[in-house]
CSV table of C-alpha atoms in Angstrom, one decimal:
chain,number,residue,atom,x,y,z
D,8,MET,CA,5.6,54.3,115.2
D,9,THR,CA,3.7,51.8,117.2
D,10,GLN,CA,0.5,53.0,118.7
D,11,LEU,CA,0.4,52.5,122.5
D,12,PRO,CA,-2.6,50.7,124.0
D,13,THR,CA,-5.2,52.7,125.9
D,14,LEU,CA,-6.2,52.6,129.5
D,15,GLY,CA,-9.4,54.1,130.9
D,16,SER,CA,-9.8,56.1,134.1
D,17,GLU,CA,-10.2,52.8,136.0
D,18,GLU,CA,-8.9,49.4,135.3
D,19,TRP,CA,-8.7,45.9,136.9
D,20,CYS,CA,-5.2,44.9,138.0
D,21,VAL,CA,-4.1,41.3,138.8
D,22,PHE,CA,-1.2,40.6,141.2
D,23,ASP,CA,-0.4,36.9,140.8
D,24,ASP,CA,2.7,37.0,143.1
D,25,LEU,CA,0.7,38.6,145.9
D,26,GLY,CA,-2.2,36.3,145.4
D,27,ILE,CA,-4.7,39.1,144.5
D,28,PRO,CA,-7.0,37.9,141.6
D,29,ALA,CA,-8.4,41.3,140.8
D,30,ILE,CA,-8.3,44.8,142.3
D,31,LYS,CA,-9.9,47.9,140.8
D,32,ALA,CA,-7.4,50.7,140.3
D,33,ARG,CA,-7.9,54.4,139.6
D,34,VAL,CA,-5.5,55.4,136.8
D,35,ASP,CA,-3.9,58.6,137.9
D,36,SER,CA,-1.2,60.1,135.7
D,37,GLY,CA,-0.9,63.0,138.2
D,38,ALA,CA,0.5,60.6,140.8
D,39,LYS,CA,4.1,59.5,140.4
D,40,THR,CA,4.0,56.1,142.2
D,41,SER,CA,1.3,53.5,142.3
D,42,SER,CA,-0.1,52.7,145.8
D,43,MET,CA,-2.2,49.9,147.3
D,44,GLN,CA,-4.4,49.7,150.4
D,45,ALA,CA,-2.7,47.7,153.1
D,46,THR,CA,-3.2,47.0,156.8
D,47,ASN,CA,-1.2,45.2,159.5
D,48,ILE,CA,2.0,46.1,157.8
D,49,LYS,CA,5.1,44.5,159.4
D,50,VAL,CA,8.7,44.4,158.3
D,51,VAL,CA,10.5,41.1,158.9
D,52,MET,CA,14.0,39.7,158.1
D,53,LYS,CA,14.1,36.9,155.6
D,54,HIS,CA,17.4,35.4,154.4
D,55,GLY,CA,19.2,38.5,155.6
D,56,GLU,CA,16.9,40.9,153.7
D,57,GLU,CA,13.9,43.1,154.8
D,58,TRP,CA,10.5,41.8,153.6
D,59,VAL,CA,7.1,43.2,154.3
D,60,HIS,CA,4.1,41.2,155.5
D,61,PHE,CA,0.8,43.0,155.0
D,62,GLU,CA,-2.9,42.3,154.4
D,63,VAL,CA,-5.1,43.7,151.6
D,64,HIS,CA,-8.9,44.1,151.6
D,65,PRO,CA,-9.1,44.2,147.8
D,66,LEU,CA,-12.8,44.8,147.4
D,67,GLN,CA,-14.3,48.1,148.6
D,68,ASP,CA,-17.0,47.6,151.3
D,69,THR,CA,-16.1,43.9,151.7
D,70,ARG,CA,-13.8,43.8,154.7
D,71,SER,CA,-14.6,40.1,155.3
D,72,ILE,CA,-12.2,39.2,152.5
D,73,THR,CA,-8.5,39.6,153.5
D,74,ILE,CA,-5.5,38.6,151.3
D,75,PRO,CA,-2.3,38.0,153.3
D,76,CYS,CA,0.7,39.2,151.2
D,77,GLU,CA,4.5,39.3,151.4
D,78,ALA,CA,7.1,41.0,149.3
D,79,LYS,CA,10.6,42.2,149.4
D,80,LEU,CA,11.0,45.8,150.8
D,81,VAL,CA,12.8,47.9,148.2
D,82,ASP,CA,12.5,51.4,149.6
D,83,ARG,CA,11.2,53.7,152.4
D,84,ARG,CA,9.8,57.0,151.3
D,85,TYR,CA,8.5,60.0,153.1
D,86,VAL,CA,5.5,61.8,151.7
D,87,LYS,CA,3.7,64.9,152.9
D,88,SER,CA,-0.1,64.8,153.0
D,89,SER,CA,-2.3,67.8,152.0
D,90,SER,CA,-2.6,68.6,155.7
D,91,GLY,CA,1.2,68.9,156.0
D,92,ILE,CA,1.8,65.7,157.9
D,93,THR,CA,4.9,63.6,156.8
D,94,GLU,CA,4.4,59.9,156.7
D,95,GLU,CA,6.8,57.0,156.0
D,96,ARG,CA,5.6,54.7,153.1
D,97,LEU,CA,7.1,51.3,152.5
D,98,VAL,CA,7.7,50.4,148.8
D,99,ILE,CA,7.7,47.0,147.1
D,100,ARG,CA,8.2,45.8,143.5
D,101,THR,CA,5.8,43.3,142.1
D,102,PRO,CA,4.5,42.1,138.7
D,103,VAL,CA,1.1,43.5,137.7
D,104,ARG,CA,-1.1,42.1,135.0
D,105,LEU,CA,-3.3,44.5,132.9
D,106,GLY,CA,-5.3,42.7,130.3
D,107,GLU,CA,-2.7,40.5,128.4
D,108,ASP,CA,0.4,42.5,129.6
D,109,THR,CA,2.4,41.7,132.7
D,110,PHE,CA,5.3,44.0,133.9
D,111,GLU,CA,6.9,45.0,137.2
D,112,ILE,CA,5.9,48.1,139.0
D,113,GLU,CA,6.8,49.8,142.3
D,114,VAL,CA,3.9,50.0,144.8
D,115,THR,CA,3.7,52.0,148.0
D,116,LEU,CA,1.7,50.5,150.8
D,117,ALA,CA,-0.8,52.9,152.3
D,118,SER,CA,-4.1,53.1,154.1
D,119,ARG,CA,-6.7,53.7,151.5
D,120,ASP,CA,-9.7,52.5,153.5
D,121,THR,CA,-11.5,55.8,153.1
D,122,MET,CA,-10.7,56.0,149.4
D,123,GLU,CA,-13.1,55.0,146.6
D,124,TYR,CA,-10.4,52.7,145.1
D,125,ARG,CA,-8.1,50.3,146.9
D,126,MET,CA,-5.4,50.8,144.2
D,127,LEU,CA,-3.9,53.8,142.5
D,128,LEU,CA,-1.9,53.3,139.2
D,129,GLY,CA,0.6,56.1,138.9
D,130,ARG,CA,2.5,57.5,135.9
D,131,GLU,CA,5.7,55.5,136.5
D,132,ALA,CA,3.7,52.4,135.7
D,133,LEU,CA,2.1,54.0,132.7
D,134,SER,CA,5.0,55.8,131.1
D,135,GLY,CA,6.0,54.4,127.7
D,136,ARG,CA,3.4,51.6,128.0
D,137,TYR,CA,-0.1,53.2,127.7
D,138,LEU,CA,-2.1,56.2,126.7
D,139,VAL,CA,-4.9,57.3,129.1
D,140,ASN,CA,-8.4,58.1,128.0
D,141,PRO,CA,-10.2,59.6,131.0
D,142,ALA,CA,-13.6,59.2,129.3
D,143,ALA,CA,-13.2,55.4,129.2
D,144,SER,CA,-13.3,52.6,131.8
D,145,PHE,CA,-11.9,49.1,131.8
D,146,SER,CA,-10.4,49.3,128.4
D,147,GLN,CA,-8.1,46.3,129.1
D,148,ARG,CA,-10.5,44.0,130.8
D,149,GLU,CA,-14.0,44.0,132.2
D,150,ILE,CA,-15.0,41.8,135.1
D,151,SER,CA,-18.7,41.1,135.9
D,152,ASP,CA,-20.0,40.8,139.4
D,153,ALA,CA,-20.5,37.0,138.9
D,154,GLU,CA,-16.9,36.6,137.7
D,155,LEU,CA,-15.6,38.7,140.6
D,156,GLU,CA,-17.6,36.5,143.0
D,157,GLY,CA,-16.0,33.4,141.4
D,158,LEU,CA,-12.5,34.8,141.7
D,159,TYR,CA,-12.9,35.6,145.4
D,160,LYS,CA,-14.9,32.5,146.4
D,161,PRO,CA,-11.7,30.7,147.6
D,162,HIS,CA,-10.8,33.7,149.7
D,163,ARG,CA,-14.0,34.0,151.6
D,164,PRO,CA,-13.8,33.0,155.3
D,165,SER,CA,-14.3,29.3,155.8
D,166,ARG,CA,-16.2,29.8,159.0
D,167,SER,CA,-20.0,29.8,158.8
D,168,GLY,CA,-20.5,33.3,160.1
D,169,LEU,CA,-18.9,36.6,161.0
D,170,LYS,CA,-16.9,37.3,164.1
D,171,ILE,CA,-18.4,40.2,165.9
D,172,ALA,CA,-17.6,42.0,169.2
D,173,LEU,CA,-20.1,43.9,171.4
D,174,LEU,CA,-18.1,46.7,173.0
D,175,ALA,CA,-20.0,47.7,176.1
D,176,SER,CA,-19.9,47.7,179.9
D,177,ASN,CA,-22.6,45.4,181.3
D,178,PRO,CA,-23.4,42.0,179.6
D,179,GLN,CA,-26.5,41.6,181.6
D,180,LEU,CA,-28.4,44.6,180.1
D,181,TYR,CA,-31.5,43.6,178.1
D,182,SER,CA,-30.1,45.3,174.9
D,183,ASN,CA,-26.7,43.7,175.1
D,184,LYS,CA,-28.2,40.2,175.7
D,185,ARG,CA,-30.6,40.6,172.8
D,186,ILE,CA,-27.9,41.7,170.4
D,187,MET,CA,-25.7,38.7,171.3
D,188,GLU,CA,-28.7,36.4,171.0
D,189,ALA,CA,-29.5,37.8,167.5
D,190,ALA,CA,-26.0,37.5,166.3
D,191,GLN,CA,-25.8,33.8,167.5
D,192,GLY,CA,-29.2,33.2,166.0
D,193,ARG,CA,-27.9,34.2,162.5
D,194,GLY,CA,-24.9,31.9,162.8
D,195,HIS,CA,-22.2,34.4,163.8
D,196,GLU,CA,-19.6,34.2,166.6
D,197,ILE,CA,-20.1,37.1,169.0
D,198,VAL,CA,-18.1,38.0,172.1
D,199,PHE,CA,-18.7,40.6,174.8
D,200,LEU,CA,-15.8,43.1,175.3
D,201,ASN,CA,-15.8,45.3,178.4
D,202,VAL,CA,-14.7,48.7,177.3
D,203,GLU,CA,-12.6,49.3,180.4
D,204,LEU,CA,-10.7,46.0,180.1
D,205,ALA,CA,-9.4,46.6,176.6
D,206,TYR,CA,-6.2,48.6,175.9
D,207,MET,CA,-4.2,49.6,172.8
D,208,LYS,CA,-0.8,49.8,171.3
D,209,LEU,CA,-0.3,52.8,169.1
D,210,ASP,CA,2.3,52.1,166.4
D,211,ALA,CA,2.5,52.9,162.7
D,212,ARG,CA,3.5,49.4,161.7
D,213,SER,CA,1.8,47.1,164.1
D,214,PRO,CA,-1.0,48.8,166.0
D,215,GLU,CA,-2.9,46.5,168.4
D,216,ILE,CA,-5.8,46.2,170.7
D,217,ARG,CA,-5.3,43.8,173.7
D,218,TYR,CA,-7.7,42.5,176.3
D,219,ARG,CA,-7.4,41.5,179.9
D,220,GLY,CA,-4.1,39.8,180.3
D,221,GLY,CA,-2.6,40.4,176.9
D,222,ASN,CA,-4.8,38.6,174.4
D,223,ILE,CA,-4.5,40.4,171.0
D,224,LEU,CA,-7.9,41.2,169.4
D,225,ASN,CA,-7.2,41.0,165.7
D,226,GLU,CA,-9.8,38.7,164.2
D,227,PHE,CA,-13.1,40.7,164.3
D,228,ASP,CA,-15.1,41.5,161.2
D,229,ALA,CA,-17.3,44.1,163.0
D,230,ILE,CA,-17.7,45.9,166.3
D,231,ILE,CA,-21.0,47.0,167.8
D,232,PRO,CA,-20.3,49.9,170.2
D,233,ARG,CA,-22.7,50.4,173.1
D,234,ILE,CA,-20.7,53.0,175.0
D,235,LYS,CA,-22.1,54.5,178.2
D,236,PRO,CA,-21.6,58.2,178.7
D,237,ALA,CA,-19.1,57.8,181.5
D,238,VAL,CA,-16.6,56.1,179.2
D,239,THR,CA,-17.3,58.0,176.0
D,240,PHE,CA,-13.7,59.4,175.6
D,241,TYR,CA,-12.0,56.0,176.2
D,242,GLY,CA,-14.6,54.0,174.3
D,243,CYS,CA,-14.3,56.3,171.2
D,244,ALA,CA,-10.5,55.9,171.3
D,245,LEU,CA,-11.0,52.1,171.1
D,246,ILE,CA,-13.4,52.4,168.3
D,247,ARG,CA,-11.0,54.5,166.3
D,248,GLN,CA,-8.3,51.9,166.9
D,249,PHE,CA,-10.5,49.1,165.7
D,250,ASP,CA,-11.3,51.2,162.6
D,251,ASN,CA,-7.5,51.7,162.0
D,252,LEU,CA,-7.2,47.9,162.1
D,253,GLY,CA,-9.8,47.5,159.3
D,254,VAL,CA,-12.7,46.4,161.5
D,255,TYR,CA,-16.1,47.7,160.6
D,256,CYS,CA,-17.7,49.7,163.5
D,257,LEU,CA,-21.5,50.0,163.4
D,258,ASN,CA,-21.3,53.6,164.7
D,259,SER,CA,-18.1,55.6,164.3
D,260,ALA,CA,-16.2,57.3,167.1
D,261,GLU,CA,-16.8,60.7,165.5
D,262,ALA,CA,-20.6,60.1,165.1
D,263,ILE,CA,-20.9,59.0,168.8
D,264,THR,CA,-18.8,62.0,170.0
D,265,GLN,CA,-21.0,64.4,168.1
D,266,SER,CA,-24.3,62.9,169.3
D,267,ARG,CA,-23.1,63.0,173.0
D,268,ASP,CA,-22.3,66.8,172.7
D,269,LYS,CA,-25.8,68.2,172.9
D,270,LEU,CA,-24.7,71.8,172.1
D,271,PHE,CA,-22.6,70.8,169.0
D,272,ALA,CA,-25.4,68.4,167.8
D,273,SER,CA,-27.9,71.3,168.1
D,274,GLN,CA,-25.7,73.5,166.1
D,275,LEU,CA,-25.4,70.8,163.4
D,276,PHE,CA,-29.2,70.4,163.3
D,277,SER,CA,-29.7,74.2,162.9
D,278,ARG,CA,-27.1,74.3,160.1
D,279,HIS,CA,-29.0,71.5,158.3
D,280,ASP,CA,-32.4,73.1,158.7
D,281,ILE,CA,-33.6,70.5,161.2
D,282,HIS,CA,-36.2,72.1,163.5
D,283,ILE,CA,-35.6,71.8,167.3
D,284,PRO,CA,-37.3,73.6,170.3
D,285,ILE,CA,-35.8,77.1,170.7
D,286,THR,CA,-32.6,76.5,172.6
D,287,GLY,CA,-30.2,78.9,174.4
D,288,PHE,CA,-26.7,78.7,175.7
D,289,ALA,CA,-24.7,81.3,177.6
D,290,LYS,CA,-21.7,81.5,179.9
D,291,SER,CA,-22.2,84.6,182.0
D,292,PRO,CA,-24.9,84.7,184.8
D,293,ASN,CA,-25.5,88.3,183.8
D,294,ASP,CA,-27.3,87.0,180.7
D,295,THR,CA,-29.6,84.6,182.5
D,296,ARG,CA,-32.7,86.8,182.3
D,297,ASP,CA,-32.3,87.4,178.6
D,298,LEU,CA,-31.6,83.8,178.0
D,299,ILE,CA,-34.9,82.8,179.7
D,300,LYS,CA,-36.7,85.5,177.6
D,301,MET,CA,-35.0,84.2,174.4
D,302,VAL,CA,-36.7,80.8,174.8
D,303,ASN,CA,-40.1,82.3,175.4
D,304,GLY,CA,-39.9,82.3,179.2
D,305,ALA,CA,-41.0,79.7,181.8
D,306,PRO,CA,-42.0,77.0,181.9
D,307,LEU,CA,-38.7,75.9,180.3
D,308,ILE,CA,-36.4,72.9,180.2
D,309,ILE,CA,-32.8,73.0,181.6
D,310,LYS,CA,-30.5,70.2,180.3
D,311,LEU,CA,-27.0,69.2,181.3
D,312,LEU,CA,-25.0,69.0,178.1
D,313,GLU,CA,-24.2,65.3,178.5
D,314,SER,CA,-27.4,64.1,180.1
D,315,THR,CA,-29.0,60.7,179.1
D,316,GLN,CA,-32.1,58.7,179.8
D,317,GLY,CA,-33.8,61.8,181.1
D,318,LYS,CA,-31.2,62.3,183.9
D,319,GLY,CA,-29.9,65.9,184.3
D,320,VAL,CA,-33.1,67.4,182.8
D,321,VAL,CA,-35.0,69.9,184.9
D,322,LEU,CA,-38.4,71.6,184.3
D,323,ALA,CA,-38.5,75.1,185.7
D,324,GLU,CA,-42.1,76.3,186.0
D,325,THR,CA,-41.5,80.0,186.8
D,326,ASN,CA,-39.0,82.5,185.6
D,327,LYS,CA,-37.7,83.0,189.1
D,328,ALA,CA,-37.2,79.2,189.5
D,329,ALA,CA,-35.5,79.0,186.1
D,330,GLU,CA,-33.1,81.9,187.1
D,331,SER,CA,-32.2,80.1,190.3
D,332,VAL,CA,-31.5,76.7,188.7
D,333,ILE,CA,-29.5,78.2,185.8
D,334,ASN,CA,-27.3,80.3,188.1
D,335,ALA,CA,-26.8,77.3,190.5
D,336,PHE,CA,-25.5,75.2,187.6
D,337,LYS,CA,-23.3,78.1,186.4
D,338,SER,CA,-21.8,78.6,189.9
D,339,VAL,CA,-20.3,75.1,189.8
D,340,GLN,CA,-19.0,75.5,186.2
D,341,THR,CA,-21.5,73.1,184.7
D,342,ASN,CA,-22.5,73.6,181.1
D,343,ILE,CA,-26.3,73.5,180.4
D,344,LEU,CA,-28.7,74.2,177.6
D,345,VAL,CA,-32.0,76.1,178.1
D,346,GLN,CA,-34.9,75.0,175.9
D,347,GLU,CA,-38.5,76.1,175.4
D,348,PHE,CA,-41.1,73.8,176.9
D,349,ILE,CA,-43.6,72.4,174.4
D,350,LYS,CA,-46.7,72.4,176.5
D,351,GLU,CA,-49.0,70.9,173.8
D,352,ALA,CA,-47.0,67.7,173.7
D,353,ASN,CA,-48.7,66.7,177.0
D,354,GLY,CA,-45.7,64.7,178.3
D,355,GLN,CA,-45.5,62.6,175.1
D,356,ASP,CA,-42.6,62.1,172.6
D,357,ILE,CA,-41.8,59.7,169.8
D,358,ARG,CA,-38.7,57.4,169.7
D,359,CYS,CA,-37.8,56.4,166.2
D,360,PHE,CA,-35.2,53.6,165.8
D,361,VAL,CA,-33.1,54.3,162.7
D,362,ILE,CA,-30.8,51.7,161.1
D,363,ASN,CA,-28.9,52.6,157.9
D,364,ASN,CA,-31.2,55.5,157.0
D,365,LYS,CA,-34.4,53.6,157.6
D,366,VAL,CA,-36.9,53.9,160.4
D,367,VAL,CA,-37.3,50.2,161.5
D,368,ALA,CA,-39.6,50.9,164.4
D,369,SER,CA,-41.2,53.7,166.3
D,370,MET,CA,-43.0,54.1,169.6
D,371,GLN,CA,-44.8,56.8,171.5
D,372,ARG,CA,-43.7,57.4,175.1
D,373,GLN,CA,-46.0,58.9,177.7
D,374,ALA,CA,-44.7,60.4,180.9
D,375,GLU,CA,-46.3,59.1,184.1
D,376,LYS,CA,-48.6,61.5,186.0
D,377,GLY,CA,-46.8,64.4,187.5
D,378,GLU,CA,-43.7,63.9,185.4
D,379,PHE,CA,-42.7,65.8,182.2
D,380,ARG,CA,-40.0,63.3,181.0
D,381,ALA,CA,-41.4,60.5,178.8
D,382,ASN,CA,-38.2,58.4,179.1
D,383,ILE,CA,-38.9,54.7,179.9
D,384,HIS,CA,-36.1,54.9,182.5
D,385,GLN,CA,-38.1,57.7,184.2
D,386,GLY,CA,-41.2,55.7,184.5
D,387,GLY,CA,-42.7,56.5,181.1
D,388,SER,CA,-45.0,54.0,179.3
D,389,ALA,CA,-44.6,53.0,175.6
D,390,SER,CA,-47.0,52.1,172.9
D,391,PRO,CA,-46.6,51.6,169.1
D,392,VAL,CA,-47.3,54.7,167.0
D,393,LYS,CA,-47.8,55.4,163.3
D,394,ILE,CA,-45.5,58.2,162.4
D,395,THR,CA,-46.1,60.7,159.6
D,396,SER,CA,-44.0,61.0,156.5
D,397,GLU,CA,-42.7,64.3,157.8
D,398,GLU,CA,-41.6,62.7,161.1
D,399,ARG,CA,-40.0,59.8,159.2
D,400,LYS,CA,-38.0,62.2,157.1
D,401,LEU,CA,-36.9,64.2,160.2
D,402,ALA,CA,-35.7,61.1,162.0
D,403,ILE,CA,-33.7,59.8,159.0
D,404,LYS,CA,-32.2,63.3,158.3
D,405,ALA,CA,-31.1,63.7,162.0
D,406,ALA,CA,-29.3,60.3,162.0
D,407,LYS,CA,-27.7,61.1,158.7
D,408,VAL,CA,-26.5,64.5,159.8
D,409,LEU,CA,-24.6,62.9,162.7
D,410,ASN,CA,-23.5,60.0,160.4
D,411,LEU,CA,-25.0,57.4,162.8
D,412,ALA,CA,-25.7,54.0,161.3
D,413,VAL,CA,-27.8,53.1,164.4
D,414,ALA,CA,-29.7,55.9,166.2
D,415,GLY,CA,-32.6,56.5,168.6
D,416,VAL,CA,-34.2,59.7,167.4
D,417,ASP,CA,-36.6,61.5,169.8
D,418,ILE,CA,-39.2,63.7,168.2
D,419,ILE,CA,-41.9,65.8,169.8
D,420,ARG,CA,-45.2,66.9,168.2
D,421,SER,CA,-45.8,70.7,168.5
D,422,ASN,CA,-48.2,73.3,167.0
D,423,LYS,CA,-45.3,74.2,164.6
D,424,GLY,CA,-45.0,70.6,163.4
D,425,PRO,CA,-42.5,67.8,164.5
D,426,LEU,CA,-39.4,69.0,166.4
D,427,LEU,CA,-36.3,67.1,167.1
D,428,LEU,CA,-35.4,66.6,170.8
D,429,GLU,CA,-32.2,64.6,170.6
D,430,VAL,CA,-30.4,61.7,169.0
D,431,ASN,CA,-29.0,58.7,171.0
D,432,SER,CA,-26.1,56.8,169.6
D,433,SER,CA,-26.7,53.7,171.9
D,434,PRO,CA,-30.5,53.5,172.0
D,435,GLY,CA,-32.0,50.9,174.3
D,436,LEU,CA,-34.0,48.0,172.8
D,437,GLU,CA,-36.2,46.9,175.6
D,438,GLY,CA,-38.9,49.5,175.4
D,439,ILE,CA,-39.2,49.6,171.7
D,440,GLU,CA,-39.0,45.8,171.1
D,441,ASN,CA,-41.7,45.2,173.8
D,442,ALA,CA,-43.9,48.1,172.5
D,443,THR,CA,-43.7,47.2,168.8
D,444,GLY,CA,-43.0,43.4,168.9
D,445,LYS,CA,-40.2,44.0,166.3
D,446,ASP,CA,-36.8,42.3,166.4
D,447,ILE,CA,-34.6,45.3,166.4
D,448,ALA,CA,-31.5,43.3,167.5
D,449,ASP,CA,-31.9,41.1,164.4
D,450,SER,CA,-32.2,44.2,162.2
D,451,MET,CA,-28.9,45.5,163.6
D,452,ILE,CA,-27.1,42.2,162.8
D,453,ARG,CA,-28.5,42.2,159.3
D,454,ALA,CA,-27.2,45.8,158.8
D,455,ILE,CA,-23.7,44.5,159.5
D,456,GLU,CA,-24.1,41.6,157.1
D,457,LYS,CA,-25.3,44.0,154.4
D,458,LYS,CA,-22.4,46.4,155.0
D,459,LEU,CA,-19.8,43.5,154.8
D,460,ASN,CA,-21.6,41.9,151.8
D,461,TYR,CA,-22.0,38.7,153.9
D,462,GLN,CA,-24.1,36.0,152.4
D,463,PRO,CA,-25.4,33.3,154.9
D,464,ALA,CA,-24.5,29.8,153.8
């Protein structure tokens, strides 16, 4: 009896007919059919037969490499996900090379962008050909990073830089102009997209985003979202669509949505042992007095749930004033948070700018005389500040809890130690760049380059 060759739990596969020089596959005998990550899937007629055109990002975390593929459609199958949703999957047959062996297998085309592997090798491909040793890896062939780089060098984009879109509302804002300057300065092509002038086509096979007059937006490597609160819902829908198309988004729609909901964000912070000023939330006016007492009484802060730049934030100096303001808000069905006032902060707070889990700059903001809000937009002044290791850890943890790659984290110093005030998913650059002299916009572009494994020429 001939001993079958052995595969490890992961192997390198080569698809010569598809033009894919190497793709790392998870060997899964529990799955019947093999599957491959694919985007922009379209069924076309060719010589009277159905063929599939699709694109593959064969390397995890390297969306700048795209392999266009085509193959004859051999089947359509319907699979039910773990959440009970039924999806149609297109099936192709194509030769695969594992080590020295080449044979045909069936492959379903599926979105695997969130998976660790871009390829799954199922038992139909393994049966009668291999034994599987789960403790081993790359039993048929090992590929070094240098060899992989050589294999994919011809497939790297020929243009000198990335193609980036800034998704915002006002191209004249300081932050937006600086980001565009920084991208151009590093050799990238960047365009400004007005959130409200983009629209989308929702379709399983050929989803699209179009812009002002029908131009299809399908060539971006990355999106930098700078969504103002008034268009959060629509802006996040666009970000999800770009993500579906395989475009890297510097902040995800989910992360932005969570950060904009101050109540939900506060609950997440409490769950992850991040200390914030004592905060209260109630629906009934009958509970107003106890709500005030719960946050240690006046003076106290009253915040609209979706306030930004210090707008919609009120200081109530007496219990009676607090009761009147809270009940006034409730009478017009407006959701608010009630928060203890940190008197010892003396109108100061700290803004930490976090990029990819690193504090790249920090400034201290001081409220102008007679004002309790330290926001620059409310007349506050800014100066560089040296933060403590505890404050640094707090800022990084807060951004991480909300899953924000870029965040402005506001901290206040209290007698109990540093407290988190809030986290901004579209932090302004003007105040912190001017105060610290640091090029934050350049750091944001470099973060995209790192995520996409982009190497400047």
